[in-house]
Backbone as a chain_set.jsonl record, in Angstrom:
{"seq": "MNSERTSPTPHRSLAQRLRTLSVAVQVLCIIGAVAAVSMALSPLWNAQHLLSNDYSCAGNSLLSKLSGPPTFETLQRMVLVNVPVLVVQCALLWQLWGLFAEFRAGRLFSDKALQCWQRWGWGVAALAVLQPMERAAMWVAVTLQNPPGQRVLTVSLGTDDYPLILLALVFVALARVMREAARAAQENEGFV", "coords": {"N": [[-41.281, 26.748, 11.158], [-38.072, 25.629, 11.382], [-36.003, 24.634, 8.832], [-33.387, 24.049, 8.728], [-30.705, 21.903, 9.465], [-28.655, 20.954, 12.055], [-25.623, 19.506, 13.034], [-25.522, 17.468, 15.841], [-23.203, 16.655, 17.103], [-19.903, 17.655, 16.662], [-17.748, 16.855, 13.89], [-14.946, 14.77, 14.309], [-11.554, 15.787, 14.108], [-9.259, 15.145, 11.39], [-6.716, 14.556, 12.316], [-7.197, 13.629, 14.93], [-8.756, 11.357, 14.387], [-6.881, 9.85, 13.016], [-5.044, 9.446, 15.052], [-6.447, 7.726, 16.747], [-6.826, 5.54, 15.003], [-4.146, 4.941, 14.546], [-3.209, 4.018, 17.031], [-4.736, 1.689, 17.193], [-3.716, 0.247, 14.978], [-1.055, -0.052, 15.772], [-1.361, -1.667, 18.026], [-2.335, -3.931, 16.723], [-0.026, -4.529, 15.272], [1.696, -5.438, 17.279], [0.282, -7.72, 18.115], [0.392, -9.103, 15.703], [3.169, -9.548, 15.444], [3.666, -11.279, 17.593], [2.037, -13.413, 16.783], [3.311, -14.1, 14.354], [5.843, -14.997, 15.199], [5.006, -17.133, 16.763], [3.822, -18.767, 14.804], [6.054, -19.333, 13.226], [7.526, -20.916, 14.938], [5.785, -22.967, 15.319], [6.056, -25.586, 14.098], [7.354, -27.1, 16.019], [5.474, -27.92, 17.881], [3.203, -28.515, 16.463], [3.457, -30.056, 14.162], [2.271, -32.233, 12.742], [-0.267, -31.288, 11.921], [0.486, -29.067, 10.324], [1.989, -30.323, 8.308], [0.086, -31.962, 7.126], [-1.922, -30.237, 6.266], [-1.124, -27.471, 5.643], [1.053, -27.554, 3.886], [0.758, -28.597, 0.932], [0.527, -29.991, -2.333], [-0.894, -30.252, -5.464], [-2.907, -31.853, -4.404], [-1.517, -33.623, -2.804], [-0.393, -34.18, 0.406], [2.3, -32.995, 2.4], [2.888, -34.582, 4.556], [2.131, -37.084, 3.693], [4.251, -37.805, 2.133], [6.314, -38.524, 3.733], [8.512, -40.998, 5.119], [8.224, -41.856, 7.643], [7.329, -40.811, 11.024], [7.856, -37.277, 11.633], [11.175, -36.397, 12.469], [13.071, -34.987, 15.25], [15.135, -33.454, 14.201], [14.088, -32.882, 11.707], [11.941, -31.252, 12.441], [13.391, -29.099, 13.475], [14.648, -28.209, 11.116], [12.372, -27.384, 9.761], [11.599, -25.17, 11.303], [13.818, -23.512, 10.845], [13.552, -23.038, 8.105], [11.377, -21.371, 8.143], [12.415, -18.985, 9.116], [13.49, -16.84, 7.321], [11.078, -15.767, 6.183], [9.78, -15.023, 8.519], [11.494, -12.985, 9.443], [11.117, -11.03, 7.437], [8.357, -10.58, 7.767], [8.316, -9.497, 10.371], [9.849, -7.209, 9.913], [8.134, -5.862, 8.174], [5.991, -5.337, 9.91], [7.301, -3.645, 11.682], [7.795, -1.458, 10.017], [5.158, -0.639, 9.523], [4.48, 0.062, 12.131], [6.202, 2.267, 12.532], [5.242, 3.986, 10.493], [2.591, 4.508, 11.313], [3.133, 5.647, 13.749], [4.185, 8.062, 12.958], [1.89, 9.089, 11.705], [0.223, 9.285, 13.949], [1.476, 11.316, 15.268], [0.794, 13.354, 13.651], [2.272, 13.818, 11.4], [1.937, 13.383, 8.379], [3.152, 13.408, 5.868], [5.865, 13.23, 6.31], [9.438, 12.699, 5.944], [10.205, 10.326, 7.184], [7.737, 8.939, 7.375], [7.133, 8.569, 4.658], [9.316, 7.055, 3.874], [8.837, 4.764, 5.378], [6.439, 3.907, 4.149], [7.45, 3.267, 1.595], [9.433, 1.319, 2.177], [7.757, -0.582, 3.301], [6.255, -1.352, 1.076], [8.309, -2.503, -0.545], [9.023, -4.533, 1.18], [6.706, -6.121, 1.223], [6.81, -6.996, -1.396], [9.15, -8.516, -1.257], [8.263, -10.486, 0.494], [6.311, -11.695, -1.091], [7.916, -12.907, -2.983], [9.499, -14.557, -1.404], [7.712, -16.385, -0.196], [6.833, -18.544, -2.054], [9.358, -19.712, -2.361], [9.876, -20.479, 0.238], [7.915, -22.428, 0.616], [8.819, -24.408, -1.2], [11.34, -24.962, -0.087], [10.516, -26.011, 2.332], [9.422, -28.497, 1.627], [11.751, -29.818, 0.849], [13.259, -29.678, 3.248], [11.718, -31.223, 4.981], [11.47, -33.742, 3.716], [14.062, -34.596, 3.681], [14.635, -36.429, 5.628], [13.812, -38.788, 4.586], [14.818, -41.83, 2.854], [17.381, -41.832, 0.253], [16.167, -41.082, -3.012], [13.547, -40.921, -2.283], [13.127, -38.387, -1.58], [11.732, -35.103, -1.88], [11.153, -32.338, -4.006], [9.106, -29.704, -4.425], [7.696, -27.188, -6.277], [5.562, -24.505, -6.077], [3.127, -22.083, -6.978], [1.043, -19.92, -5.302], [-2.376, -18.716, -5.397], [-2.404, -16.189, -4.371], [0.121, -15.136, -4.618], [0.984, -13.672, -6.956], [-0.887, -11.41, -7.04], [-0.042, -10.264, -4.639], [2.514, -9.303, -5.192], [1.821, -7.329, -7.052], [0.283, -5.636, -5.399], [2.282, -4.81, -3.654], [3.928, -3.314, -5.386], [2.174, -1.272, -6.017], [2.052, 0.076, -3.562], [4.726, 0.935, -3.343], [4.821, 2.673, -5.54], [2.844, 4.535, -4.729], [4.116, 5.617, -2.499], [6.24, 6.936, -3.723], [4.862, 8.832, -5.277], [3.591, 10.265, -3.22], [5.845, 11.277, -1.941], [6.796, 13.026, -3.904], [4.618, 14.767, -4.002], [4.753, 15.859, -1.438], [7.206, 17.179, -1.625], [6.574, 19.083, -3.618], [4.622, 20.51, -2.243], [6.151, 21.66, -0.214], [7.78, 23.335, -1.732], [5.85, 25.086, -2.732], [5.034, 26.287, -0.342], [7.228, 27.831, 0.152], [6.957, 29.879, -1.646], [4.884, 31.411, -0.771]], "CA": [[-40.45, 25.603, 11.436], [-36.744, 25.808, 10.82], [-35.633, 23.439, 8.077], [-31.942, 23.833, 8.834], [-30.302, 20.837, 10.388], [-27.294, 21.097, 12.556], [-25.09, 18.261, 13.581], [-25.453, 17.592, 17.297], [-21.82, 16.49, 17.545], [-18.992, 18.037, 15.589], [-16.881, 15.793, 13.384], [-13.588, 14.798, 14.847], [-10.569, 16.197, 13.109], [-8.502, 14.066, 10.763], [-5.593, 14.202, 13.202], [-7.692, 12.803, 16.043], [-9.148, 10.061, 13.836], [-5.65, 9.115, 12.72], [-4.453, 9.023, 16.327], [-7.187, 6.544, 17.186], [-6.481, 4.465, 14.076], [-2.741, 4.601, 14.746], [-3.107, 3.178, 18.224], [-5.288, 0.379, 16.835], [-2.768, -0.436, 14.092], [0.123, -0.434, 16.542], [-1.746, -2.838, 18.827], [-2.361, -5.053, 15.78], [1.365, -4.866, 14.947], [2.205, -6.256, 18.384], [-0.381, -9.021, 17.999], [0.939, -9.739, 14.508], [4.536, -10.02, 15.712], [3.54, -12.467, 18.452], [1.486, -14.481, 15.95], [4.324, -14.51, 13.371], [6.841, -15.81, 15.901], [4.343, -18.392, 17.137], [3.662, -19.591, 13.605], [7.374, -19.794, 12.788], [7.951, -21.966, 15.857], [4.725, -23.964, 15.454], [6.404, -26.977, 13.787], [7.838, -27.81, 17.203], [4.363, -28.504, 18.634], [2.032, -28.745, 15.635], [3.986, -30.494, 12.869], [1.341, -33.104, 12.031], [-1.287, -30.457, 11.268], [1.133, -28.294, 9.261], [2.395, -31.194, 7.215], [-1.061, -32.546, 6.435], [-2.829, -29.217, 5.737], [-0.558, -26.232, 5.127], [2.01, -27.783, 2.807], [0.271, -29.62, 0.017], [0.648, -29.609, -3.727], [-1.635, -31.155, -6.35], [-3.672, -32.793, -3.595], [-0.647, -34.469, -1.983], [0.118, -33.491, 1.578], [3.702, -33.258, 2.694], [2.92, -35.69, 5.508], [2.024, -38.348, 2.954], [5.53, -38.084, 1.465], [7.307, -38.937, 4.732], [8.616, -42.441, 5.324], [7.956, -42.105, 9.055], [6.975, -39.552, 11.693], [8.945, -36.298, 11.549], [12.182, -36.45, 13.53], [13.337, -33.677, 15.852], [15.961, -32.715, 13.247], [13.166, -32.387, 10.687], [11.219, -30.118, 13.041], [14.339, -27.985, 13.531], [14.787, -27.687, 9.754], [11.131, -26.671, 9.454], [11.673, -23.852, 11.954], [14.832, -22.715, 10.141], [12.989, -22.617, 6.819], [10.447, -20.275, 8.429], [13.096, -17.783, 9.612], [13.504, -15.68, 6.413], [9.746, -15.172, 6.084], [9.54, -14.379, 9.815], [12.256, -11.736, 9.482], [10.432, -10.064, 6.573], [7.088, -10.229, 8.406], [8.587, -8.583, 11.491], [10.283, -5.933, 9.325], [6.918, -5.202, 7.691], [5.264, -4.825, 11.073], [8.084, -2.521, 12.205], [7.551, -0.322, 9.129], [3.809, -0.156, 9.816], [4.546, 0.726, 13.432], [6.811, 3.58, 12.3], [4.343, 4.793, 9.676], [1.462, 4.972, 12.113], [3.655, 6.556, 14.783], [4.235, 9.37, 12.294], [0.504, 9.537, 11.551], [-0.294, 9.66, 15.264], [2.081, 12.607, 15.602], [0.305, 14.355, 12.713], [3.256, 14.013, 10.323], [1.456, 12.485, 7.336], [4.042, 13.399, 4.711], [7.259, 13.382, 6.735], [10.377, 11.795, 5.269], [10.142, 9.01, 7.827], [6.487, 8.281, 6.981], [7.24, 8.159, 3.262], [10.28, 5.946, 3.833], [8.126, 3.579, 5.889], [5.545, 3.471, 3.074], [8.228, 2.641, 0.526], [10.015, 0.078, 2.706], [6.676, -1.54, 3.465], [5.973, -1.877, -0.255], [9.378, -3.419, -0.952], [8.944, -5.705, 2.062], [5.623, -6.977, 0.745], [7.333, -7.638, -2.613], [10.073, -9.563, -0.802], [7.441, -11.558, 1.055], [5.672, -12.398, -2.213], [8.942, -13.741, -3.625], [9.976, -15.544, -0.434], [6.735, -17.412, 0.172], [6.967, -19.765, -2.857], [10.649, -20.325, -2.054], [9.735, -21.12, 1.543], [7.148, -23.663, 0.432], [9.703, -25.394, -1.835], [12.361, -25.34, 0.894], [9.885, -26.828, 3.364], [9.34, -29.859, 1.106], [13.101, -30.4, 0.921], [13.648, -29.812, 4.654], [10.968, -32.309, 5.617], [11.72, -35.051, 3.1], [15.465, -34.984, 3.845], [14.712, -37.585, 6.52], [13.524, -39.986, 3.792], [15.985, -42.405, 2.193], [17.612, -41.304, -1.091], [15.188, -41.513, -3.993], [12.207, -40.609, -1.786], [13.108, -36.969, -1.192], [10.843, -34.396, -2.803], [11.18, -30.888, -4.178], [7.892, -29.264, -5.099], [7.597, -25.739, -6.427], [4.179, -24.13, -6.374], [2.741, -20.686, -6.825], [-0.32, -19.798, -4.799], [-3.199, -17.73, -6.087], [-2.181, -14.854, -3.815], [1.506, -14.689, -4.803], [1.055, -12.631, -7.98], [-1.522, -10.163, -6.574], [0.749, -9.672, -3.558], [3.569, -8.518, -5.837], [1.18, -6.13, -7.605], [-0.045, -4.772, -4.267], [3.537, -4.224, -3.177], [4.366, -2.284, -6.329], [1.263, -0.135, -5.861], [2.485, 0.839, -2.386], [5.985, 1.6, -3.676], [4.474, 3.8, -6.409], [2.167, 5.536, -3.904], [5.123, 6.3, -1.672], [6.973, 7.867, -4.595], [3.951, 9.931, -5.616], [3.421, 11.066, -2.013], [7.097, 12.008, -1.716], [6.807, 14.133, -4.866], [3.589, 15.721, -3.563], [5.283, 16.554, -0.256], [8.243, 18.097, -2.108], [5.89, 20.182, -4.295], [3.959, 21.322, -1.212], [7.191, 22.464, 0.456], [8.176, 24.391, -2.657], [4.768, 26.052, -2.772], [5.066, 27.046, 0.909], [8.317, 28.785, 0.04], [6.535, 31.014, -2.489], [3.844, 32.198, -0.098]], "C": [[-39.132, 25.767, 10.689], [-36.323, 24.52, 10.122], [-34.131, 23.166, 8.12], [-31.653, 22.729, 9.832], [-28.875, 21.101, 10.808], [-26.876, 19.768, 13.163], [-24.964, 18.408, 15.085], [-24.028, 17.418, 17.818], [-20.894, 16.859, 16.392], [-18.148, 16.837, 15.159], [-15.497, 15.927, 14.0], [-12.624, 15.186, 13.74], [-9.847, 14.97, 12.558], [-7.372, 13.608, 11.678], [-6.064, 13.298, 14.342], [-8.112, 11.424, 15.558], [-7.915, 9.22, 13.531], [-4.962, 8.66, 13.999], [-5.132, 7.752, 16.823], [-6.838, 5.339, 16.314], [-5.034, 4.002, 14.295], [-2.532, 3.71, 15.957], [-3.615, 1.771, 17.912], [-4.316, -0.405, 15.959], [-1.54, -0.878, 14.878], [-0.165, -1.608, 17.468], [-1.778, -4.078, 17.933], [-0.955, -5.469, 15.348], [1.969, -5.753, 16.036], [1.595, -7.656, 18.317], [0.176, -9.79, 16.811], [2.332, -10.283, 14.721], [4.508, -11.282, 16.572], [3.031, -13.651, 17.634], [2.521, -14.995, 14.951], [5.386, -15.389, 14.023], [6.239, -17.157, 16.288], [4.204, -19.321, 15.939], [5.005, -20.125, 13.112], [7.862, -20.951, 13.657], [6.949, -23.12, 15.945], [5.091, -25.377, 15.005], [6.856, -27.77, 15.013], [6.692, -28.447, 17.989], [3.163, -28.865, 17.751], [2.416, -29.268, 14.25], [2.982, -31.329, 12.083], [0.291, -32.3, 11.264], [-0.683, -29.681, 10.103], [1.442, -29.154, 8.049], [1.206, -31.772, 6.459], [-1.943, -31.496, 5.778], [-2.135, -28.061, 5.028], [0.391, -26.433, 3.944], [1.527, -28.939, 1.954], [0.407, -29.083, -1.396], [-0.044, -30.672, -4.562], [-2.37, -32.233, -5.554], [-2.844, -33.72, -2.728], [-0.151, -33.667, -0.792], [1.578, -33.881, 1.789], [3.843, -34.437, 3.651], [2.865, -37.04, 4.79], [3.335, -38.732, 2.269], [6.621, -38.517, 2.438], [7.307, -40.448, 4.894], [8.358, -42.829, 6.779], [7.535, -40.803, 9.715], [8.148, -38.577, 11.618], [9.89, -36.417, 12.749], [12.377, -35.056, 14.116], [14.195, -32.825, 14.921], [15.091, -32.13, 12.13], [12.405, -31.177, 11.203], [12.121, -28.895, 13.137], [14.52, -27.361, 12.147], [13.54, -26.904, 9.351], [11.138, -25.267, 10.069], [12.667, -22.964, 11.22], [14.326, -22.221, 8.783], [12.048, -21.43, 7.014], [11.136, -18.955, 8.762], [13.119, -16.628, 8.601], [12.144, -14.99, 6.277], [9.404, -14.445, 7.387], [10.253, -13.031, 9.891], [11.564, -10.667, 8.637], [9.103, -9.64, 7.198], [7.31, -9.246, 9.553], [9.062, -7.22, 10.989], [9.076, -5.157, 8.788], [6.123, -4.592, 8.844], [5.984, -3.627, 11.683], [7.861, -1.275, 11.342], [6.143, 0.238, 9.341], [3.761, 0.589, 11.145], [5.099, 2.146, 13.256], [5.91, 4.509, 11.512], [3.209, 5.358, 10.521], [1.903, 5.792, 13.324], [3.758, 7.971, 14.207], [2.821, 9.933, 12.113], [-0.069, 10.023, 12.873], [0.245, 11.023, 15.68], [1.633, 13.712, 14.638], [1.25, 14.633, 11.556], [2.939, 13.042, 9.177], [2.441, 12.348, 6.175], [5.502, 13.618, 5.105], [8.148, 12.406, 5.965], [10.296, 10.397, 5.858], [8.881, 8.255, 7.416], [6.588, 7.762, 5.547], [8.25, 7.028, 3.089], [9.629, 4.657, 4.334], [7.174, 3.023, 4.844], [6.333, 2.675, 2.037], [8.857, 1.329, 0.992], [8.95, -0.998, 2.887], [6.335, -2.171, 2.113], [7.03, -2.863, -0.717], [9.387, -4.673, -0.081], [7.848, -6.665, 1.643], [6.064, -7.697, -0.536], [8.294, -8.769, -2.234], [9.308, -10.751, -0.244], [6.783, -12.379, -0.06], [6.66, -13.308, -2.939], [9.384, -14.86, -2.684], [8.986, -16.677, -0.168], [6.786, -18.654, -0.719], [8.296, -20.484, -2.606], [10.597, -21.065, -0.722], [8.962, -22.433, 1.425], [8.018, -24.764, -0.184], [10.753, -25.889, -0.841], [11.776, -26.226, 1.985], [9.776, -28.283, 2.889], [10.701, -30.541, 1.198], [13.482, -30.663, 2.372], [12.968, -31.001, 5.32], [11.348, -33.663, 5.036], [13.196, -35.443, 3.122], [15.609, -36.194, 4.761], [14.398, -38.892, 5.778], [14.815, -40.553, 3.206], [16.168, -41.794, 0.802], [16.628, -41.915, -2.09], [13.76, -41.218, -3.573], [12.113, -39.168, -1.279], [12.39, -36.176, -2.28], [11.16, -32.906, -2.808], [9.943, -30.525, -4.98], [7.872, -27.75, -5.108], [6.163, -25.417, -6.811], [3.997, -22.635, -6.176], [1.293, -20.661, -6.373], [-1.073, -18.714, -5.546], [-2.985, -16.316, -5.561], [-0.759, -14.348, -4.024], [1.611, -13.539, -5.802], [0.354, -11.343, -7.548], [-0.743, -9.48, -5.451], [1.891, -8.828, -4.121], [2.98, -7.227, -6.402], [0.822, -5.134, -6.507], [1.209, -4.066, -3.748], [3.99, -3.089, -4.092], [3.456, -1.065, -6.299], [1.695, 0.716, -4.671], [3.807, 1.557, -2.621], [5.694, 2.828, -4.539], [3.773, 4.906, -5.618], [3.153, 6.315, -3.042], [5.901, 7.311, -2.508], [6.122, 9.073, -4.958], [3.773, 10.843, -4.406], [4.68, 11.873, -1.703], [7.176, 13.215, -2.647], [5.785, 15.192, -4.475], [4.075, 16.518, -2.357], [6.352, 17.563, -0.676], [7.602, 19.31, -2.779], [5.204, 21.089, -3.279], [4.978, 22.205, -0.48], [7.666, 23.593, -0.448], [7.125, 25.481, -2.702], [4.714, 26.888, -1.496], [6.141, 28.12, 0.856], [7.931, 30.017, -0.766], [5.538, 31.914, -1.783], [4.432, 33.168, 0.863]], "O": [[-39.118, 26.017, 9.484], [-36.288, 23.452, 10.734], [-33.669, 22.151, 7.598], [-32.272, 22.637, 10.892], [-28.013, 21.43, 9.993], [-27.684, 19.025, 13.722], [-24.364, 19.37, 15.562], [-23.68, 17.972, 18.86], [-21.097, 16.41, 15.264], [-17.871, 15.934, 15.948], [-14.964, 17.022, 14.182], [-12.88, 14.927, 12.564], [-9.83, 13.906, 13.176], [-7.107, 12.412, 11.798], [-5.399, 12.317, 14.675], [-7.858, 10.427, 16.233], [-7.911, 8.011, 13.764], [-4.356, 7.589, 14.022], [-4.467, 6.815, 17.265], [-6.585, 4.249, 16.826], [-4.745, 2.807, 14.235], [-1.759, 2.754, 15.904], [-3.005, 0.78, 18.315], [-4.114, -1.599, 16.178], [-1.037, -1.981, 14.661], [0.702, -2.458, 17.673], [-1.309, -5.146, 18.327], [-0.719, -6.648, 15.085], [2.676, -6.714, 15.733], [2.303, -8.655, 18.445], [0.406, -10.995, 16.903], [2.654, -11.367, 14.233], [5.24, -12.237, 16.31], [3.535, -14.765, 17.773], [2.604, -16.202, 14.72], [5.782, -16.41, 13.46], [6.887, -18.195, 16.157], [4.441, -20.524, 16.05], [5.08, -21.255, 12.63], [8.534, -21.859, 13.168], [7.234, -24.138, 16.575], [4.476, -26.322, 15.499], [6.744, -28.996, 15.028], [6.917, -29.426, 18.7], [2.202, -29.46, 18.239], [1.752, -28.942, 13.266], [2.853, -31.15, 10.872], [-0.003, -32.592, 10.105], [-1.264, -29.636, 9.019], [1.188, -28.763, 6.91], [1.314, -32.045, 5.264], [-2.653, -31.812, 4.822], [-2.522, -27.705, 3.915], [0.508, -25.553, 3.092], [1.841, -30.1, 2.213], [0.403, -27.873, -1.62], [0.199, -31.865, -4.379], [-2.444, -33.385, -5.979], [-3.403, -34.528, -1.986], [0.442, -32.6, -0.957], [2.014, -34.964, 1.399], [4.804, -35.201, 3.566], [3.478, -38.013, 5.229], [3.5, -39.883, 1.865], [7.732, -38.843, 2.018], [6.264, -41.098, 4.819], [8.283, -44.016, 7.099], [7.397, -39.787, 9.034], [9.302, -38.998, 11.548], [9.449, -36.523, 13.894], [11.91, -34.066, 13.553], [14.011, -31.61, 14.85], [15.334, -31.016, 11.665], [12.242, -30.188, 10.488], [11.67, -27.774, 12.905], [14.543, -26.138, 12.012], [13.64, -25.879, 8.676], [10.732, -24.298, 9.427], [12.392, -21.786, 10.994], [14.643, -21.107, 8.367], [11.939, -20.575, 6.135], [10.501, -17.903, 8.696], [12.79, -15.507, 8.987], [12.073, -13.761, 6.258], [8.805, -13.37, 7.358], [9.676, -12.047, 10.354], [11.439, -9.522, 9.071], [8.758, -8.459, 7.161], [6.57, -8.271, 9.687], [8.72, -6.191, 11.571], [9.006, -3.936, 8.931], [5.644, -3.461, 8.75], [5.336, -2.69, 12.151], [7.752, -0.167, 11.867], [5.954, 1.455, 9.338], [3.091, 1.614, 11.272], [4.529, 3.107, 13.772], [5.82, 5.696, 11.824], [2.906, 6.548, 10.448], [1.108, 6.558, 13.867], [3.455, 8.952, 14.888], [2.589, 11.119, 12.344], [-0.759, 11.041, 12.923], [-0.438, 11.79, 16.358], [2.036, 14.866, 14.783], [1.045, 15.589, 10.807], [3.593, 12.01, 9.028], [2.544, 11.28, 5.571], [6.287, 14.137, 4.312], [7.67, 11.418, 5.409], [10.315, 9.404, 5.131], [8.944, 7.058, 7.137], [6.173, 6.639, 5.26], [8.06, 6.144, 2.253], [9.851, 3.585, 3.772], [7.097, 1.808, 4.661], [5.949, 1.571, 1.65], [8.814, 0.333, 0.27], [9.205, -2.18, 2.655], [6.148, -3.384, 2.02], [6.703, -3.936, -1.224], [9.722, -5.757, -0.558], [8.029, -7.881, 1.697], [5.732, -8.865, -0.74], [8.252, -9.849, -2.823], [9.676, -11.899, -0.489], [6.711, -13.605, 0.022], [6.278, -14.36, -3.451], [9.615, -15.986, -3.125], [9.398, -17.814, 0.063], [6.782, -19.76, -0.178], [8.357, -21.713, -2.633], [11.191, -22.132, -0.566], [9.313, -23.427, 2.06], [7.967, -25.914, 0.252], [11.024, -27.087, -0.76], [12.466, -27.101, 2.508], [10.012, -29.204, 3.672], [10.792, -31.707, 1.582], [13.972, -31.744, 2.699], [13.578, -31.701, 6.128], [11.531, -34.627, 5.779], [13.55, -36.515, 2.633], [16.604, -36.913, 4.678], [14.687, -39.977, 6.283], [15.803, -39.829, 3.075], [15.205, -41.287, 0.228], [16.303, -43.1, -2.022], [12.85, -41.258, -4.402], [11.137, -38.789, -0.632], [12.437, -36.537, -3.456], [11.401, -32.298, -1.765], [9.765, -31.002, -6.101], [8.016, -27.11, -4.067], [5.618, -25.988, -7.755], [4.629, -22.016, -5.32], [0.427, -21.294, -6.976], [-0.475, -17.894, -6.243], [-3.344, -15.346, -6.229], [-0.458, -13.219, -3.637], [2.264, -12.534, -5.518], [0.943, -10.269, -7.675], [-0.78, -8.256, -5.324], [2.199, -7.761, -3.588], [3.568, -6.155, -6.252], [1.029, -3.931, -6.663], [1.184, -2.874, -3.445], [4.389, -2.026, -3.617], [3.912, 0.055, -6.529], [1.705, 1.944, -4.76], [3.991, 2.677, -2.145], [6.251, 3.9, -4.302], [4.069, 6.085, -5.811], [3.03, 7.53, -2.882], [6.186, 8.416, -2.047], [6.605, 10.205, -4.947], [3.799, 12.065, -4.547], [4.595, 13.017, -1.256], [7.576, 14.301, -2.228], [6.054, 16.387, -4.6], [3.833, 17.722, -2.269], [6.402, 18.673, -0.146], [8.027, 20.441, -2.545], [5.206, 22.309, -3.44], [4.692, 23.361, -0.167], [7.928, 24.697, 0.029], [7.456, 26.667, -2.709], [4.383, 28.073, -1.552], [5.987, 29.191, 1.443], [8.518, 31.084, -0.587], [5.37, 33.071, -2.169], [3.7, 33.912, 1.516]]}, "num_chains": 1, "name": "protein.A"}
């Protein structure tokens, strides 16, 4: 009896696995872009839910701080407050799209791939800084419809803001390390 075992199906190559993953990530980038735009515009059709659930601080919902129902001007201000975060989110998705396009083409350490890695890291850092600012701006934008003395500015840091900055810096550092590794590999190829 032969004790050797052979694999009935050979393992797919790294390039083929990355091609499959790249297509999946790019599809998710498209879905993410549509979702980001929808969420940025959602105050126009879902303001009550956003104001009562998404923007709260110390147990107080933003809706409870309004002197009346949100006006159309308030809804417009809410959409405008969302624009900077939307721009960064779309830029992040664009960088992921570019990174995985390079991976799909088999160019794991190309200049473009490494630039996408680094830009993605800095974009995540920008998002981590923008999100608390967006929350504060939303309180101002919404309560501007209140009479003077009843307008509110609330600044809050979420539990995911700090780890998001750390994650961003890890990706920036990884991109730098990968760039150095790619440079060293090219130098070594020159010696062979």
